[in-house]
Structure formats: structure tokens, C-alpha cells
Amino acid sequence: MPSKTWSFNRGIAANYLKRFWPLWGAWLAGLLLAAVSLAQTGISSFGPDSTYNVWNFGVTLLSTSELFAMGTAGIGVLTAMAMFHYLYQPRESGMMHTLPLRRESLFLTVYLTGLLPLLGAELLVTLIGMLMTLPGRYALAVSWLQWFGVLALGTVAFYGFAVFCAMLTGHWLVLPAVYAVLNLTAVVVESTGRDLLSLFVYGMRIPSGLKLGFLSPPYQLATKLSRHMLTAPAERIDGTGMLNVYEVANGYTLEGYGWLVGYAVAGLLLAACALLLYRRRRLETAGDVVAIAVLRPVFKYCLSLGTALVFADLLLAMVFQQPRGGYGMAALVLGLMIVGAFIGYFAAEMLMQKTLKVFRARAFRGFAAVCAVLCLFVGLNELDAFGYERRVPDANEVDYITVLNAKIDEPETVEALIELHRAAIADKARQERGWAEGALNVMTFELSYTLKNGGTLERLYSVFTNADELADPDSLGWQLERCYNLPEFLRERVTLSFPVTARSVQYATLDVQQPRIDGDWQPSQSVTLTGEEAAALYAEGILPDAEALHIGHRWYMDPDGSRATAATTNVTLNMLLVGDTSEEHAWLDIPVETDSRNTIRWLEENKGITVVPISELNGDEANPSPIAVHR
Amino acid sequence: MIEVRELVKSFDGFRALDGLTLTVPTGAVYGLVGPNGAGKSTLIRHLTGIYRQDSGTLTVDGVPVYEHPEVKAKLAYIPDDVFYYTSASTEDMMRFYQSQYPGFDRQRFEALGELLRLDRRRPIRKLSKGQQKQAAFWLALSQRPEILVLDEPVDGLDPVMRRQIWSLLMGDVEEHGTTVLVSSHNLRELEDVCDTVGIMNHGKMLVERSLSELQENLVKVQLAYGEGGALPEGLTVLHENRTGRLQQLILRGRADEIRARLERTKPLFLDLLPLSLEEIFIYELGGADYAVKDLVL
């Protein structure tokens, strides 16, 4: 005998199915169209030797499932709007709650009536796709089941979240807004907060990725869900007797599934929370923007603070091209945030009270509290109350430092970088004045510390250089240049993750930059190398010169390369390297110097490229620089 | 029996029901009246299980209404503004209610259909306001409810249909002991059908008595005195209107007692008249500072 508290009401379910079938019909139609099109395309590509095509079809199928997983975010909220819209209409709400059933049964019925047709549509389309493509290609069954899995998990996740949002509001149109905002709040707050802080917190580097991204399912799924074709190398001898290495399909991987499962579980938990809220819901809130009284101040203050962040961030991004630090920028950020907070705060009041007349003395007290929070946020960070700007790790804390994509771990180099970091902090006041001090150029340097305790510390500094600093060998710019030309950096610049051998080099080209004519750079010349030639240039020219510290220097403070060993010519070696299980495109962008004897000799002897000092071409014997001339 | 004890309900600080107490005996036809904003509709929404009270109790035969399906199954409610699904016909709504209410009587539905002569397949939204009300009655009475709650039930109905509906309702009351609670501003009609009346004001019950007791307790007197004549002391005068020597008074008290006291003062003319429910409403609320005010525009 069904429980009186928890029973599925077939009359209500039938009523809803009859009224809202176009919603599920549209979802089914969309999925069917996509699946049938895919299946048709796949079938037409399968041939006698169709292993690769079969795998490729599987990958393509999964890529559309990712797209539809994001689509479940939309169909989820639309379904929740349809299923629970009765809560937002006083008359319908009254009728539904005079029916002889408990709220638990009503909720269960409505929730399942919304969810099951969606899952049914997804399953039906999966079965149709399997029927079309499987005969003879049973490996695709897994692809189709994974396709269904992605969709079903996304549906459960997003629909559950939308149902939870439905309980927070009493207005039909507010539901999708709340849903969208809550889905994106974490990433928006984190990214705008970081953007704003980076404008006035000295040294702040905006890391890639968002730490709070996991709180935003659409963002997290878009970045984490991926599929890759797996390949294996195969060899064959071509008609000329040359050994060719190529790839063959060897399956695929699907990544990010765990996140989907996690969000689906969260969706179920949120649906359970929605039920708890529904049991206590006051139906007189139909029509209100916020249905739960205790959440009204939360809504108001969150909207105010959120608007403050977004407004300031947008305005600064659109209006200010060269943000500078210092108190001026902090004050500007604070001012814009206060304007944004004002808009958000009183917009929330207007929405909740359903009137434009909200500018009363009492309301301004709450706004004053918001302003106080913003002042604290900006003030504490500007004054470095948390020690962010001053933090420099000790050398014994550091495992390695990543700079210019190079992993630096030699003690001398680590010490030098830490000293450079301290120098940048000491020069804060001048660097924050930036272009105002007559800067001639600006360099940026990033430090990414990996600490022995597993932690990381990242900093980004802009180094402005004016004429005085150009003449001062101890200025921050010169310190930076010396640091970047330490031996470990030079070695890192010529190190590749793949071995460069005649076998691993699939193709290689040598781009040789031509000398300037009347101050204008000429297009570079491209010379093709065989695998053996590329390997030889690397092994006999570049590596020995790097070992002798005669190649690979970077001249930031004197980019025109007027110094004795400075180079105005870059030799770029582009290679496709093939390993046992993967391939990599690699290139070495090497400034050739007058001391790069091995490289210069190899270029002359093997390719007829003569490297001459630029002074010979420019008539400036006092400042010889090498330039490569391909004869 | 419907029992409401010290019911309190507030909306954003406004106390809509302020310790309301009332009793509706089984089988009674209870008229719930009161000025606009008295809390009648709010009370009705509690009675039908839509709202949850802040405090107090509301029971039907000792069982709370809120979240008790077995009580709601016995209850039918016709609001002043009837709800129906956008494209639903009376027949669609019939099927829906039939699936929800175990006591729904299909045969009665068919019999009432013969009487009301509405097109059951036509979408309700395309019916006139009066026809929509008829459809609401059609569905509600087919549920065979033990308790019928009506909010402005005959608003929009023509006089013939009004009589028809009241006749059906009274028939159910007489035959099945249906308890009816009706809220209406049409006191003239309520007077013909109610046996108990509750007058609400500011969220409280002002007066709750049987209609006959109410009528017994207020008297309209027309009298005229000659020279030197005057009203006796100690009479509770709720309203006085004078035209020359002729006085029209509304007095609280029993008619026979008041007649005896007035006759001792030897008026030239004395006549006692019963009050209508509308007059009782006006004069009771006049005592509660809700009187008709003479406006000079």
C-alpha cells in the first residue's frame, strides 16, 4: 500500500504530461536530429578499413554529448519553470494545495514528472542511434552508452539545481535569473575580484584557471569534460625506401566524468533540500522575488556586492587601457565599486518591494554597511594587510621556480631570482608610477614558485625603464636582464622535452631572419632541413654553444642589439618530433651571437649561411653584431 | 464541526488574523461577513489548507486541516476567482478532480450537467464569468463534499441561476448534512440561507451567533413623542435618525423588553421592526468604528 506521505499522483502527472509535452518533445526532437545526423555521417564514413573512422565517430559522438550536457543546463531550468510554476500563481497555488495530498507527494510527483520524460527522451535517442550504427561495430555501444551517461547525469544535475532555485523565489521570471546567477556566481566573483585586485595589489598575478570553478557546474564541465583520440605509432617504408612514422587510432579517453557524477549527486541532494524548503514554504509568497524571508537580506547584500564587482570590472576593462597601481587606482576601483553597489542594492530593494520608492533613510543604513565592506576589501588589500605584496619565500623553502616556461632549480639561479623578487618589491613605489615617469619600455616578469611543502606562490611584475634606468646598471631592468641570462636559463632555452635525432625529427625548417634594410626588417628566409641535418645542427652547433654560454642570451634592455655580443638575428628551428607514443611540435628561437662559433660554422659549412656582424652592413664597426645572410 | 481557536496570521508584520475564534457546527450554513480587509479570505485559505497559521488551531472534527489529506478529501472550495488550466474544459477538470477526490460522483456530475446545461467540452476560459462560476459549482458539488467553503459564490450568476444554485446547496445540506461556510457581501441572500452568522473585523470575530439570536438582539424602533415625551434611561442606542417628531432608532436588546419599556413612556406612535442582516452588519460594525459616514462633497 503506497505511503500517504510519499505517493506518486498519477492524475497530476497525467495532467502535466498533457499540458507540457511540447517541452519534452522539443528536447527529444533536438537530440534525435543530432543523433541521426551523426549516425548517418558515421555510417557513410565506415569502410573496409574503418577502425580509425569508428574510433573517430566515437570521439565525435562524445564531443556532441558535451555540447548537450551544457544543453541540459537549459532544458533543466525550463522544465523546473514548467513543473513548479504553480508556486508563483496565487490562484493555481491555492487550487493545488487544496487537493487532498501532502506536499511531499505533490513535490515527488511534479519532480519526477519533469525528470523522467527527459531521461526517457535521452534513452530513446541512444537506442535509436545504437540501432543505426552498431551492426558490425559493437565497439560503438560503449560510445553510445557514454553519450547517454553524459546527458543523463547532466540532466539530473541541472534539473535538481533548478528545482532548488525554484524554491528560493516566488516569481516565475526570477527563477531562470536566480539559476543563471547561482550557476555562475563563483566564477564571476572570483574572476572579477582577481581582476580588480590585480589593478592595485602590487605583484598580483592572475593564475590560470579558477579555484572556485568547481562551484560553477557549467564552467567546470566546459573546462574539464574532454575526449581524446588515442593513437599508436606505426612505421612503414614508402616508395622511395624512406622510413615513415605515422599514427594509428587506438581508442579514446573520456575525461571529466567524475565531475559529472559529482554534480549529479549534488543535483539529487539539492532536490532533497528543495523538498525540505517546500514543506515549509509559505504560499502567500507567490509573486514575491524572494520566497524565503531570511534570504531577503542575503539577496539584497549579495546582489549589491556582486554588482559592485561586475560594474567596476567592466567599466575599468572598457575605459582604462593602462591601469597603474598606487592609491589612485585603489580609490578609482573603490569608487566604481560603490557606484555598482548602489545600483545593485537599490535594484534589489525595488524588486523585493515592487516599487521604485525605496530611497528612504533606513535603506541607506544597509547601503552604508555595504560601502563599509567594500572599503575594507580595498583598503586592507591596498595597505597589504595580509602580507601578499611582501611575501618572498626563502631559498630553502623553494623546490623550483618556473620562469619563461623554464623550470629553474639550481641554487644559484634560485637565489638570484629571489633577490630579483626582493628588488622588485623594494622598487614598488616607482614601478606603480609606471608610464608617468617617462618610461621608454616595459617588461613583465612572472615568478611561479613551487615550494617544498607543495604550495605555490605566483607573482607578476611590470618593469618600467626610463632613460635614467637604462644608464644605471643596477636598476631593476638590468637586474632582470642579468638574471634571465644566467647559465641555467641559457641551457633551458635550448632544451627540448623530446630527443632530437634523425629518427625523431619528422620535418624541420630553418627560418633565418634577414638583415634590416634602412631600418626595416626583411621577411625571414626558410630553409628545409632533413632529419639528419636538424639533429646535426642541434647536436654539433646549438648544444655545444649553449654549454659554453655562447648562445641564447636575451637582451631586454637593449633590444636593438647594439652591444658586442648582442644578436639582431634569430635563427628559428621548427621541428616535428615523434616519440614512441606521441608527437610534439617544437621550435627553438635562438639569437645567434658572434661567439656562437659552432652554430655559425655549421650554418656556413652545411647550408651556406654566413653569419656576419650587423656592423658590416650598417657601417658601424664600433658595435658589431651578427646577422645571418643566406647566400 | 469546524473549530478555529485563537488563530493568528501575519504578513510582513501586518496581523491579518488576530486571535480569531469561531465554530461552525456540522450541518450548519455559516455566513462569514465583514468589511473589506477583515480577514475573511485569509481565514478561508487556512480552512482549505492553503495557508499555515502562525499560531492557534484549526480543526475539522478534531483533525487539523493543514497537510491532512483525509480532511481535505472531505472539503470542496469555490474561491471568488476560480482557477482552471488554460486550455482545460469542464470535462478535463472533471477528470482531474475525479483522479484526486475519492468521493467524486460521476453520476452526480452527469445529472448536474443536465441541469446546468453548460458545454462541458468548451474551454472554461471561453465561458462567461457566470458560466465559469456555474462550472465551478458543477465540479464542486460532484465531489460530494462534507464541507463546502464558498467565497462570493453567486457573484456573476443571474438571478435564476442564483436560486438554482442555492436550491442545490440547501438540498445537500438537508439531505446529506453538508456543512457550508459562505463568505459574501450579498447579505440579502445570506439572510435567506444562513443559520449562523459570524461578523469579522480587523482579524477578529466581532459577533458570532445564530441569525435568529442576532435578529432578536437588535431592534429597529420607529416612534414619535408628544410634548414632553422622552426615551427612557438605560437603552443602548446604536443608531438614531430623527425627522421632525418621528425618530428611528436601532436599539440593542430583546424586542418584547424594549416594547414594554417604551410603552411606559407613552409615545404617540411606536412600531418595532426586525432588522435585516445587512442592517445588523452595518450597525454592529458602526459600534466597532466602521460606520457609514455622512460626506459633504
mmCIF file of C-alpha atoms in Angstrom, chain A residues 155-338:
data_model
loop_
_atom_site.group_PDB
_atom_site.id
_atom_site.type_symbol
_atom_site.label_atom_id
_atom_site.label_comp_id
_atom_site.label_asym_id
_atom_site.label_seq_id
_atom_site.Cartn_x
_atom_site.Cartn_y
_atom_site.Cartn_z
ATOM 1 C CA THR A 155 20.029 16.298 -16.672
ATOM 2 C CA VAL A 156 19.863 15.052 -13.094
ATOM 3 C CA ALA A 157 22.429 17.633 -12.025
ATOM 4 C CA PHE A 158 20.974 20.733 -13.628
ATOM 5 C CA TYR A 159 17.324 19.873 -13.143
ATOM 6 C CA GLY A 160 17.905 19.221 -9.447
ATOM 7 C CA PHE A 161 19.669 22.547 -9.093
ATOM 8 C CA ALA A 162 16.884 24.330 -10.975
ATOM 9 C CA VAL A 163 14.271 22.759 -8.700
ATOM 10 C CA PHE A 164 16.212 24.023 -5.694
ATOM 11 C CA CYS A 165 16.286 27.518 -7.207
ATOM 12 C CA ALA A 166 12.534 27.243 -7.783
ATOM 13 C CA MET A 167 12.053 27.099 -4.023
ATOM 14 C CA LEU A 168 14.009 30.271 -3.410
ATOM 15 C CA THR A 169 11.775 32.579 -5.372
ATOM 16 C CA GLY A 170 8.078 33.274 -5.754
ATOM 17 C CA HIS A 171 8.253 34.728 -9.236
ATOM 18 C CA TRP A 172 8.355 32.713 -12.436
ATOM 19 C CA LEU A 173 10.704 35.039 -14.289
ATOM 20 C CA VAL A 174 13.098 35.352 -11.382
ATOM 21 C CA LEU A 175 13.739 31.606 -11.357
ATOM 22 C CA PRO A 176 15.907 31.492 -14.501
ATOM 23 C CA ALA A 177 17.726 34.619 -13.376
ATOM 24 C CA VAL A 178 18.498 33.128 -9.964
ATOM 25 C CA TYR A 179 19.507 29.870 -11.624
ATOM 26 C CA ALA A 180 21.878 31.573 -14.048
ATOM 27 C CA VAL A 181 23.379 33.796 -11.385
ATOM 28 C CA LEU A 182 23.947 30.978 -8.898
ATOM 29 C CA ASN A 183 25.449 28.798 -11.623
ATOM 30 C CA LEU A 184 27.996 31.457 -12.430
ATOM 31 C CA THR A 185 28.416 33.337 -9.161
ATOM 32 C CA ALA A 186 31.575 31.579 -8.062
ATOM 33 C CA VAL A 187 33.469 32.130 -11.300
ATOM 34 C CA VAL A 188 32.233 35.677 -11.742
ATOM 35 C CA VAL A 189 33.097 36.683 -8.191
ATOM 36 C CA GLU A 190 36.490 35.057 -8.336
ATOM 37 C CA SER A 191 37.438 36.400 -11.748
ATOM 38 C CA THR A 192 36.172 39.938 -11.171
ATOM 39 C CA GLY A 193 37.674 40.014 -7.690
ATOM 40 C CA ARG A 194 41.014 38.924 -9.039
ATOM 41 C CA ASP A 195 40.822 41.377 -11.940
ATOM 42 C CA LEU A 196 40.157 44.253 -9.583
ATOM 43 C CA LEU A 197 42.784 43.247 -7.053
ATOM 44 C CA SER A 198 45.376 42.882 -9.774
ATOM 45 C CA LEU A 199 44.891 46.550 -10.622
ATOM 46 C CA PHE A 200 46.232 47.795 -7.312
ATOM 47 C CA VAL A 201 47.812 44.880 -5.471
ATOM 48 C CA TYR A 202 51.462 45.020 -6.423
ATOM 49 C CA GLY A 203 52.745 41.835 -7.932
ATOM 50 C CA MET A 204 49.425 40.114 -8.197
ATOM 51 C CA ARG A 205 49.345 37.554 -10.930
ATOM 52 C CA ILE A 206 46.042 36.227 -12.111
ATOM 53 C CA PRO A 207 46.555 32.481 -12.229
ATOM 54 C CA SER A 208 45.109 30.415 -14.997
ATOM 55 C CA GLY A 209 42.024 28.524 -14.005
ATOM 56 C CA LEU A 210 39.671 29.364 -11.199
ATOM 57 C CA LYS A 211 39.969 27.819 -7.768
ATOM 58 C CA LEU A 212 36.229 28.184 -7.211
ATOM 59 C CA GLY A 213 35.369 26.937 -10.671
ATOM 60 C CA PHE A 214 34.039 23.706 -9.238
ATOM 61 C CA LEU A 215 31.163 25.697 -7.723
ATOM 62 C CA SER A 216 30.052 26.627 -11.198
ATOM 63 C CA PRO A 217 28.999 23.453 -12.984
ATOM 64 C CA PRO A 218 28.717 24.941 -16.482
ATOM 65 C CA TYR A 219 32.222 26.392 -16.228
ATOM 66 C CA GLN A 220 33.691 23.284 -14.696
ATOM 67 C CA LEU A 221 32.153 20.949 -17.242
ATOM 68 C CA ALA A 222 33.166 23.171 -20.132
ATOM 69 C CA THR A 223 36.787 23.056 -18.949
ATOM 70 C CA LYS A 224 37.010 19.535 -17.619
ATOM 71 C CA LEU A 225 34.920 17.404 -19.922
ATOM 72 C CA SER A 226 37.036 16.344 -22.844
ATOM 73 C CA ARG A 227 37.739 13.382 -25.033
ATOM 74 C CA HIS A 228 40.892 12.479 -26.837
ATOM 75 C CA MET A 229 41.687 10.075 -29.529
ATOM 76 C CA LEU A 230 44.431 7.679 -28.523
ATOM 77 C CA THR A 231 46.962 6.805 -31.197
ATOM 78 C CA ALA A 232 49.871 4.483 -31.532
ATOM 79 C CA PRO A 233 52.890 4.975 -33.839
ATOM 80 C CA ALA A 234 53.335 2.707 -36.758
ATOM 81 C CA GLU A 235 56.144 2.541 -39.274
ATOM 82 C CA ARG A 236 56.234 1.857 -42.944
ATOM 83 C CA ILE A 237 58.692 2.210 -45.765
ATOM 84 C CA ASP A 238 57.454 4.413 -48.556
ATOM 85 C CA GLY A 239 58.104 4.048 -52.297
ATOM 86 C CA THR A 240 61.462 5.812 -52.050
ATOM 87 C CA GLY A 241 62.681 3.499 -49.342
ATOM 88 C CA MET A 242 62.263 6.160 -46.635
ATOM 89 C CA LEU A 243 61.062 5.179 -43.191
ATOM 90 C CA ASN A 244 57.790 6.913 -42.342
ATOM 91 C CA VAL A 245 56.335 7.011 -38.875
ATOM 92 C CA TYR A 246 52.597 7.653 -38.669
ATOM 93 C CA GLU A 247 49.738 7.326 -36.211
ATOM 94 C CA VAL A 248 47.003 4.799 -35.982
ATOM 95 C CA ALA A 249 43.805 5.125 -33.935
ATOM 96 C CA ASN A 250 43.913 3.123 -30.763
ATOM 97 C CA GLY A 251 40.771 4.086 -28.830
ATOM 98 C CA TYR A 252 39.908 7.231 -26.918
ATOM 99 C CA THR A 253 39.685 8.548 -23.428
ATOM 100 C CA LEU A 254 36.911 10.486 -21.796
ATOM 101 C CA GLU A 255 37.970 12.872 -19.056
ATOM 102 C CA GLY A 256 35.944 14.753 -16.523
ATOM 103 C CA TYR A 257 33.305 12.081 -15.988
ATOM 104 C CA GLY A 258 33.894 12.213 -12.259
ATOM 105 C CA TRP A 259 32.747 15.827 -12.201
ATOM 106 C CA LEU A 260 29.520 14.900 -13.922
ATOM 107 C CA VAL A 261 28.835 12.167 -11.418
ATOM 108 C CA GLY A 262 29.585 14.548 -8.578
ATOM 109 C CA TYR A 263 27.251 17.191 -9.935
ATOM 110 C CA ALA A 264 24.513 14.620 -10.466
ATOM 111 C CA VAL A 265 24.802 13.604 -6.833
ATOM 112 C CA ALA A 266 24.718 17.268 -5.885
ATOM 113 C CA GLY A 267 21.611 17.670 -8.038
ATOM 114 C CA LEU A 268 19.859 14.920 -6.120
ATOM 115 C CA LEU A 269 20.909 16.416 -2.799
ATOM 116 C CA LEU A 270 19.699 19.838 -3.853
ATOM 117 C CA ALA A 271 16.388 18.335 -4.920
ATOM 118 C CA ALA A 272 16.113 16.866 -1.426
ATOM 119 C CA CYS A 273 16.867 20.304 0.033
ATOM 120 C CA ALA A 274 14.206 21.729 -2.242
ATOM 121 C CA LEU A 275 11.700 19.351 -0.724
ATOM 122 C CA LEU A 276 12.643 20.474 2.771
ATOM 123 C CA LEU A 277 12.135 24.085 1.746
ATOM 124 C CA TYR A 278 8.866 23.258 0.044
ATOM 125 C CA ARG A 279 7.469 21.631 3.145
ATOM 126 C CA ARG A 280 7.906 24.911 4.992
ATOM 127 C CA ARG A 281 7.082 27.202 2.112
ATOM 128 C CA ARG A 282 4.509 29.898 2.746
ATOM 129 C CA LEU A 283 2.254 30.001 -0.265
ATOM 130 C CA GLU A 284 1.466 33.642 0.265
ATOM 131 C CA THR A 285 4.926 34.330 -1.167
ATOM 132 C CA ALA A 286 3.598 33.637 -4.669
ATOM 133 C CA GLY A 287 4.642 36.627 -6.711
ATOM 134 C CA ASP A 288 7.490 37.681 -4.403
ATOM 135 C CA VAL A 289 11.016 37.898 -5.748
ATOM 136 C CA VAL A 290 12.427 36.083 -2.710
ATOM 137 C CA ALA A 291 10.173 33.446 -1.208
ATOM 138 C CA ILE A 292 12.145 32.777 1.963
ATOM 139 C CA ALA A 293 12.080 35.650 4.418
ATOM 140 C CA VAL A 294 15.541 35.057 5.881
ATOM 141 C CA LEU A 295 17.044 35.145 2.407
ATOM 142 C CA ARG A 296 15.786 38.610 1.604
ATOM 143 C CA PRO A 297 18.714 40.436 3.185
ATOM 144 C CA VAL A 298 21.060 37.834 1.722
ATOM 145 C CA PHE A 299 19.651 38.542 -1.733
ATOM 146 C CA LYS A 300 19.952 42.269 -1.245
ATOM 147 C CA TYR A 301 23.525 42.289 0.012
ATOM 148 C CA CYS A 302 24.746 39.648 -2.416
ATOM 149 C CA LEU A 303 23.233 41.476 -5.362
ATOM 150 C CA SER A 304 24.788 44.685 -4.134
ATOM 151 C CA LEU A 305 28.258 43.217 -3.701
ATOM 152 C CA GLY A 306 28.062 41.238 -6.929
ATOM 153 C CA THR A 307 27.013 44.287 -8.909
ATOM 154 C CA ALA A 308 29.845 46.240 -7.304
ATOM 155 C CA LEU A 309 32.408 43.750 -8.575
ATOM 156 C CA VAL A 310 30.992 43.344 -12.065
ATOM 157 C CA PHE A 311 30.289 47.031 -12.612
ATOM 158 C CA ALA A 312 33.771 48.102 -11.577
ATOM 159 C CA ASP A 313 35.447 45.335 -13.542
ATOM 160 C CA LEU A 314 33.501 46.057 -16.726
ATOM 161 C CA LEU A 315 33.986 49.771 -16.572
ATOM 162 C CA LEU A 316 37.694 49.511 -15.890
ATOM 163 C CA ALA A 317 38.145 46.992 -18.704
ATOM 164 C CA MET A 318 36.301 49.190 -21.184
ATOM 165 C CA VAL A 319 37.672 52.562 -20.197
ATOM 166 C CA PHE A 320 41.169 52.169 -18.830
ATOM 167 C CA GLN A 321 43.877 50.882 -21.142
ATOM 168 C CA GLN A 322 46.960 51.202 -18.963
ATOM 169 C CA PRO A 323 45.979 50.679 -15.374
ATOM 170 C CA ARG A 324 48.550 51.768 -12.899
ATOM 171 C CA GLY A 325 48.842 50.863 -9.277
ATOM 172 C CA GLY A 326 49.073 53.098 -6.283
ATOM 173 C CA TYR A 327 46.444 54.831 -4.226
ATOM 174 C CA GLY A 328 44.924 56.461 -7.259
ATOM 175 C CA MET A 329 43.919 53.169 -8.786
ATOM 176 C CA ALA A 330 42.675 51.781 -5.490
ATOM 177 C CA ALA A 331 40.487 54.850 -4.999
ATOM 178 C CA LEU A 332 39.143 54.550 -8.524
ATOM 179 C CA VAL A 333 38.315 50.871 -8.038
ATOM 180 C CA LEU A 334 36.595 51.639 -4.733
ATOM 181 C CA GLY A 335 34.612 54.497 -6.239
ATOM 182 C CA LEU A 336 33.338 52.383 -9.103
ATOM 183 C CA MET A 337 32.505 49.538 -6.761
ATOM 184 C CA ILE A 338 30.460 51.862 -4.576
#
